[in-house]
Coordinates of C-alpha atoms in Angstrom, one line a residue:
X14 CA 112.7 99.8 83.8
X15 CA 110.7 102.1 86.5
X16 CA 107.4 103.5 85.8
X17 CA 105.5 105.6 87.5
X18 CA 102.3 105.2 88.6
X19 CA 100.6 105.7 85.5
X20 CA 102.5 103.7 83.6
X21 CA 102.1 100.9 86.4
X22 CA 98.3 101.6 85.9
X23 CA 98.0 101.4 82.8
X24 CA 99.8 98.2 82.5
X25 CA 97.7 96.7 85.4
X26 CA 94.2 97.7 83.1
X27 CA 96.3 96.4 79.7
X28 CA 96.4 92.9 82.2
X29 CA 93.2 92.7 83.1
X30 CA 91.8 93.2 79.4
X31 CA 94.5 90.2 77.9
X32 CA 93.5 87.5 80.7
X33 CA 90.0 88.9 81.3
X34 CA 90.4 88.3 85.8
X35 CA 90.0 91.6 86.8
X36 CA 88.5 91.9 90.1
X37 CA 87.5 94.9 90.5
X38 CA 86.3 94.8 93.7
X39 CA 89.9 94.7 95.4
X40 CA 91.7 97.6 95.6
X41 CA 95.6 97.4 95.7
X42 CA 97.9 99.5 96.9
X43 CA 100.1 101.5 94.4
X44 CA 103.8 102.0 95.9
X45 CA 105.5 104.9 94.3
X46 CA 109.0 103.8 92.4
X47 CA 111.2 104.1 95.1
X48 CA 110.5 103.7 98.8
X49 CA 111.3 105.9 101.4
X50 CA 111.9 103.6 104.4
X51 CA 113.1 106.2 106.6
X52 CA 110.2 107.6 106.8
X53 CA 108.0 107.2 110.1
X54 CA 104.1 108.2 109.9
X55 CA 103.3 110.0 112.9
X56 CA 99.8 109.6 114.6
X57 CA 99.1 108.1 110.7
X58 CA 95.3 107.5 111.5
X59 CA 94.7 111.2 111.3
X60 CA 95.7 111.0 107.4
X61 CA 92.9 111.2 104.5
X62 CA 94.2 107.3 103.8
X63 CA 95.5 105.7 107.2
X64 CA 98.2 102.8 106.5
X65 CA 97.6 103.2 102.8
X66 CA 98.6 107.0 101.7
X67 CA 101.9 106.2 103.3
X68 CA 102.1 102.8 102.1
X69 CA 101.8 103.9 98.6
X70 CA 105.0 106.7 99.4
X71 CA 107.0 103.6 100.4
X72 CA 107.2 104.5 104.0
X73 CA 109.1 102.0 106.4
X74 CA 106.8 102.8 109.8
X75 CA 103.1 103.9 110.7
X76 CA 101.8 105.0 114.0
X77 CA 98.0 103.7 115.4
X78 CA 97.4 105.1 118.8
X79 CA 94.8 102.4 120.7
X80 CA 92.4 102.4 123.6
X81 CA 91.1 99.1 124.7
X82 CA 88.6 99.2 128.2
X83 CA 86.4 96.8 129.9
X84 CA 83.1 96.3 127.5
X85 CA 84.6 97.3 124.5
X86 CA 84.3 94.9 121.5
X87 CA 87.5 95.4 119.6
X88 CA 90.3 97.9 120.0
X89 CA 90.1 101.1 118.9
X90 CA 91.9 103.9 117.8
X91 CA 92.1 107.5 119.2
X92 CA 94.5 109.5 120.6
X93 CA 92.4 111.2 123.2
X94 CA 88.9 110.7 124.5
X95 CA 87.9 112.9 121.8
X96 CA 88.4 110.2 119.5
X97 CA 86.4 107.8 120.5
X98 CA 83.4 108.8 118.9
X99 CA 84.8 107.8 116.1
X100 CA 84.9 104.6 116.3
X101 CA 87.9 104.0 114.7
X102 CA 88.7 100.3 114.9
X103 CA 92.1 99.2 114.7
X104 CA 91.1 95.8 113.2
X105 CA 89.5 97.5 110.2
X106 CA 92.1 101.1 109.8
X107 CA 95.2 98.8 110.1
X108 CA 95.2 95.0 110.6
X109 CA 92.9 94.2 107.3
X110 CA 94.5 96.7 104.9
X111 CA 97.9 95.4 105.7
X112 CA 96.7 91.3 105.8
X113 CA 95.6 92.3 102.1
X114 CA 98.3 94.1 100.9
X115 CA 101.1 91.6 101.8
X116 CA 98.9 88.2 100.9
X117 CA 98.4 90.3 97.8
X118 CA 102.4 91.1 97.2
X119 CA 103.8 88.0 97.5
X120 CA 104.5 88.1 101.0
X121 CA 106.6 91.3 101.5
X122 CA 105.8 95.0 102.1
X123 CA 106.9 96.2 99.0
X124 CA 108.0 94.7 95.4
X125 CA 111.4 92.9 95.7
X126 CA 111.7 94.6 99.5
X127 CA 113.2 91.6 101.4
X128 CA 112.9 94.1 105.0
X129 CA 110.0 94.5 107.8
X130 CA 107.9 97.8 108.2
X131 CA 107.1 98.3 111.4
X132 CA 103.5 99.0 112.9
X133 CA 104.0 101.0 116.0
X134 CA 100.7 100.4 118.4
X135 CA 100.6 103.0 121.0
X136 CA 98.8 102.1 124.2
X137 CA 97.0 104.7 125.8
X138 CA 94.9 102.9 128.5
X139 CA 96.1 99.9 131.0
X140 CA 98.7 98.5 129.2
X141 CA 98.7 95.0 129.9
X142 CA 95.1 94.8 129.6
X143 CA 95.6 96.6 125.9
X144 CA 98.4 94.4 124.9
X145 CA 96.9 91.4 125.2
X146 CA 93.5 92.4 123.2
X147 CA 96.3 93.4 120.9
X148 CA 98.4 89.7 120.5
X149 CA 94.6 87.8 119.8
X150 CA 94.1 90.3 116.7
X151 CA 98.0 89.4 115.5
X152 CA 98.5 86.5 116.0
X153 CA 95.3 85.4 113.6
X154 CA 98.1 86.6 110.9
X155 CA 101.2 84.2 111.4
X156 CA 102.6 84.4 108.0
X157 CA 102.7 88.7 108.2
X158 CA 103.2 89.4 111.5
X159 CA 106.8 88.6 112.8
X160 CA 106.7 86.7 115.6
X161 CA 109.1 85.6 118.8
X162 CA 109.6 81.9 119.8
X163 CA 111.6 80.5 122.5
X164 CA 114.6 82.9 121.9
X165 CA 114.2 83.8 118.4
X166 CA 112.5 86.2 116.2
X167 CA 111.2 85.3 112.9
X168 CA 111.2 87.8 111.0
X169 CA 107.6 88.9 108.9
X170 CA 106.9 91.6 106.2
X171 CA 105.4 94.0 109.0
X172 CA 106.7 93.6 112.4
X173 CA 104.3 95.4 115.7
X174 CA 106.1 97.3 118.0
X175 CA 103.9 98.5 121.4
X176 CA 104.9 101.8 122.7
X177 CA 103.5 104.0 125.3
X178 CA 101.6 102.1 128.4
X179 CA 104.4 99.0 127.5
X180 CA 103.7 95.9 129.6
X181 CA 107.5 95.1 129.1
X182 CA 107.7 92.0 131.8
X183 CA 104.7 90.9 131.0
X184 CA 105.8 90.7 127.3
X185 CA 109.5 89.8 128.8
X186 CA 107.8 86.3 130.3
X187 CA 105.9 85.1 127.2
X188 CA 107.7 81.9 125.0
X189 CA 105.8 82.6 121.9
X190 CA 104.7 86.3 121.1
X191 CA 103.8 88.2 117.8
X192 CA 104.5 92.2 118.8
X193 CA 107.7 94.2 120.7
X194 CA 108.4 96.9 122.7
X195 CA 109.3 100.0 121.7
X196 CA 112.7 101.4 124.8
X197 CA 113.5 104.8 125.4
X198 CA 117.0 106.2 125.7
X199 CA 117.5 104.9 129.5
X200 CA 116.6 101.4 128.3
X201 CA 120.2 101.3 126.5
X202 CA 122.2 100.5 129.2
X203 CA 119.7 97.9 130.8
X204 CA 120.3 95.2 128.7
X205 CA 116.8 94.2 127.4
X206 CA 118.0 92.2 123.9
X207 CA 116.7 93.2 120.7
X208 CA 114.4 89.9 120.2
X209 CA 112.5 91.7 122.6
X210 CA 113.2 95.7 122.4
X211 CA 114.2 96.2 118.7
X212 CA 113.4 99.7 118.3
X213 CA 114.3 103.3 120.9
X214 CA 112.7 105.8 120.4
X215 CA 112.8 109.2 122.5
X216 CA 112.1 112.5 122.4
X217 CA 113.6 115.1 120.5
X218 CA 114.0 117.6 123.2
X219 CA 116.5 115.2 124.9
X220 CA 119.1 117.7 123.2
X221 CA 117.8 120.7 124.8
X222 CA 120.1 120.2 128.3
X223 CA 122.9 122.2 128.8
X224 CA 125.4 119.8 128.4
X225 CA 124.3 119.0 124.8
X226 CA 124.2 122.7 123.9
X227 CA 120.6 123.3 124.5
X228 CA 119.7 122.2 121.0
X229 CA 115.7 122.8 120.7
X230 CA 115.8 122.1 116.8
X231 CA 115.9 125.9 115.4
X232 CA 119.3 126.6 115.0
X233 CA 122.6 124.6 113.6
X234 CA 123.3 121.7 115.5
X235 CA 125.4 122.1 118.6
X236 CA 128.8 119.8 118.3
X237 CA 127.5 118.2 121.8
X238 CA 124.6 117.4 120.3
X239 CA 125.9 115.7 117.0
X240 CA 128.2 113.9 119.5
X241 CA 125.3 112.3 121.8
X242 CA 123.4 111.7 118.2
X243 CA 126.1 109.6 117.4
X244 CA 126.6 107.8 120.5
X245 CA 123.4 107.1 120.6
X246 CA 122.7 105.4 117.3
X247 CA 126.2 103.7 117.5
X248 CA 125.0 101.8 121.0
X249 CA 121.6 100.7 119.8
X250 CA 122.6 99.7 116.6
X251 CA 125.4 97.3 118.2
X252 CA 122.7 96.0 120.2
X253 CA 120.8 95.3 117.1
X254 CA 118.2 97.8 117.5
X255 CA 116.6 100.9 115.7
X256 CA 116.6 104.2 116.4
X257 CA 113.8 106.7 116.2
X258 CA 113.2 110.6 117.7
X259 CA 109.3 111.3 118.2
X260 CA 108.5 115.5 118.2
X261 CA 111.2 116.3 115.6
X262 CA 110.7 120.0 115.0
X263 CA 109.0 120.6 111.2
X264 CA 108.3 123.8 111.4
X265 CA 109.5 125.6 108.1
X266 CA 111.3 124.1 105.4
X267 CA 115.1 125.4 106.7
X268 CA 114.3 124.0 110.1
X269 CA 112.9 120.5 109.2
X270 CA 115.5 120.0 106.1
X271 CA 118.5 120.7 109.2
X272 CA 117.1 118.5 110.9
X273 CA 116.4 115.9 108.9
X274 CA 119.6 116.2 106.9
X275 CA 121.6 115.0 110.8
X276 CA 119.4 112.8 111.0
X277 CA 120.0 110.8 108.1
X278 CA 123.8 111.1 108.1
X279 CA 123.6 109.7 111.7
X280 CA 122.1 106.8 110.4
X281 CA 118.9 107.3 112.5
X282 CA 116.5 104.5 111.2
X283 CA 113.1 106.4 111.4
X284 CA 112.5 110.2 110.7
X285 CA 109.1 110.7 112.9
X286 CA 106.8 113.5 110.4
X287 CA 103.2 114.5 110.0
X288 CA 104.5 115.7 106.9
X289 CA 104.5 112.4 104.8
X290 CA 104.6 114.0 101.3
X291 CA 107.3 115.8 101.8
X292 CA 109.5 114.0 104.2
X293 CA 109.5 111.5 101.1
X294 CA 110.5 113.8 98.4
X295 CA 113.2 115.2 100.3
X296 CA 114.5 111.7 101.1
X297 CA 114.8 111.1 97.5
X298 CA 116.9 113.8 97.0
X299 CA 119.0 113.6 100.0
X300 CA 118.8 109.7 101.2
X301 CA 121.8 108.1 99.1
X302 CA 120.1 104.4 100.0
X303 CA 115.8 105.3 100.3
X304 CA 114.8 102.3 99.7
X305 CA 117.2 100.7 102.5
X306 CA 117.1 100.4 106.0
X307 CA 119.6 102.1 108.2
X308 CA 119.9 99.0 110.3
X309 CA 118.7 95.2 108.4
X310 CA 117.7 93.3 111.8
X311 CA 118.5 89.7 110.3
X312 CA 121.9 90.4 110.3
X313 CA 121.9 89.4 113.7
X314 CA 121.8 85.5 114.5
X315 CA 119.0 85.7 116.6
X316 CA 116.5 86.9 114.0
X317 CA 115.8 85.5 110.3
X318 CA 113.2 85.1 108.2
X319 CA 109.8 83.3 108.2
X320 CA 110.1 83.0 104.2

């Protein structure tokens, strides 16, 4: 039986009253029923809850934009040097609360949930610099963080992806590792394996060219453009990795449900959205597996399971 999240709170304080070992000073986080793994939070920091509003609506990705410079302490995240005075740390938004939550869930993302979210860490200073700041904060976490070793990939409850300034042969050279790199669309044909480029992502307005229709989002989608959709998600995913379209337009409910609707019959594994709430409900309704990725990684031999 399903409950919601009253009925899974009042259970939890019914619990806590029988054995009397209620901490109360440790917050979990309460996943709705069903997850919506499609579901990619975009630029997720700028939420009321970073990591853990989307968490609790089941979502399969979250976004932390980073800056990392001579003298600073401890990465940060911002999207722009507005940001900075902040001082948002990407230790304390995102590593902690997802350390917790998965030591405090048995080791996996969500109840029963045998996948990988993905935390996607875009760089936006010197990337190699960044990235390796970045490693010394993961790899503290072996047993949530998934991790590559001398040709394979073991496989954790959250696995990091780096986008934007991507040190990729830097990364490339390294025996023993604990994030990826996030490819673009002309990183398909180059041959970069999926134990070290898992996820594409690109963006949306690659279907506004002539030859695919000029597709900008606002109208039905152009058969060229459903045809390169499906080429697209076809080649990564027999190359064992994920797909993902950053800038998706979301501008009115007919627009975004057109969209999203292609989307999700071309298999595309992450739906990018700053609309989290309702990117979820709709993927109840219209998502025939939710709680299921589009592509299960481990399904190839050169990736399995740390557990």
């Amino acid at each position: 039986m399903k409950l919601g999240k009253l009925g899974q709170a009042a259970l939890v304080a019914i619990s806590c009253i029988l054995i009397s070992a209620c901490d109360d000073t440790e917050a979990e986080i309460e996943t709705d029923t069903i997850e919506t793994v499609r579901s990619h939070s975009h630029n997720d920091y700028y939420r009321e809850e970073p990591f853990t509003g989307a968490a609790e609506l089941g979502f399969g990705s979250f976004e932390a934009d980073v800056y990392y410079r001579p003298g600073y302490e401890e990465v940060l995240i911002a999207h722009g040097e507005e940001d900075l005075v902040h001082e948002w740390k990407f230790d304390e938004l995102y590593v902690q609360p997802i350390v917790e939550h998965v030591r405090n869930n048995q080791n996996q993302m969500y109840d029963g949930w045998e996948y990988t979210a993905v935390l996607l860490i875009d760089i936006k200073t010197q990337g190699a610099f960044t990235w390796q700041e970045i490693e010394e904060v993961l790899k503290q976490y072996p047993d949530v963080f998934s991790r590559y070793e001398n040709g394979k990939v073991y496989q954790g409850p959250v696995t990091a992806i780096i986008s934007g300034n991507r040190p990729i042969e830097l990364m490339e050279q390294q025996q023993t590792r604990y994030s990826f790199v996030d490819g673009r669309l002309s990183d398909l044909d180059q041959n970069y394996s999926a134990t070290l480029m898992p996820l594409i992502s690109n963006n949306f307005d690659h279907f506004n060219q002539e030859q695919f229709g000029n597709f900008d989002g606002t109208e039905d989608w152009p058969e060229e453009a459903l045809a390169e959709l499906e080429r697209i998600v076809t080649t990564a995913h027999k190359n064992n990795q994920k797909i993902r379209f950053w800038a998706t337009p979301e501008g009115d409910p007919e627009t975004h449900d057109k969209i999203w609707g292609e989307l999700t019959k071309a298999n595309v594994d992450y739906i990018n959205t700053d609309l989290p709430q309702t990117l979820h409900d709709w993927l109840l309704i219209n998502d025939p597996h939710p709680d299921m990725p589009g592509l299960n990684w481990l399904d190839h031999p050169e990736w399995q399971s740390m557990y």
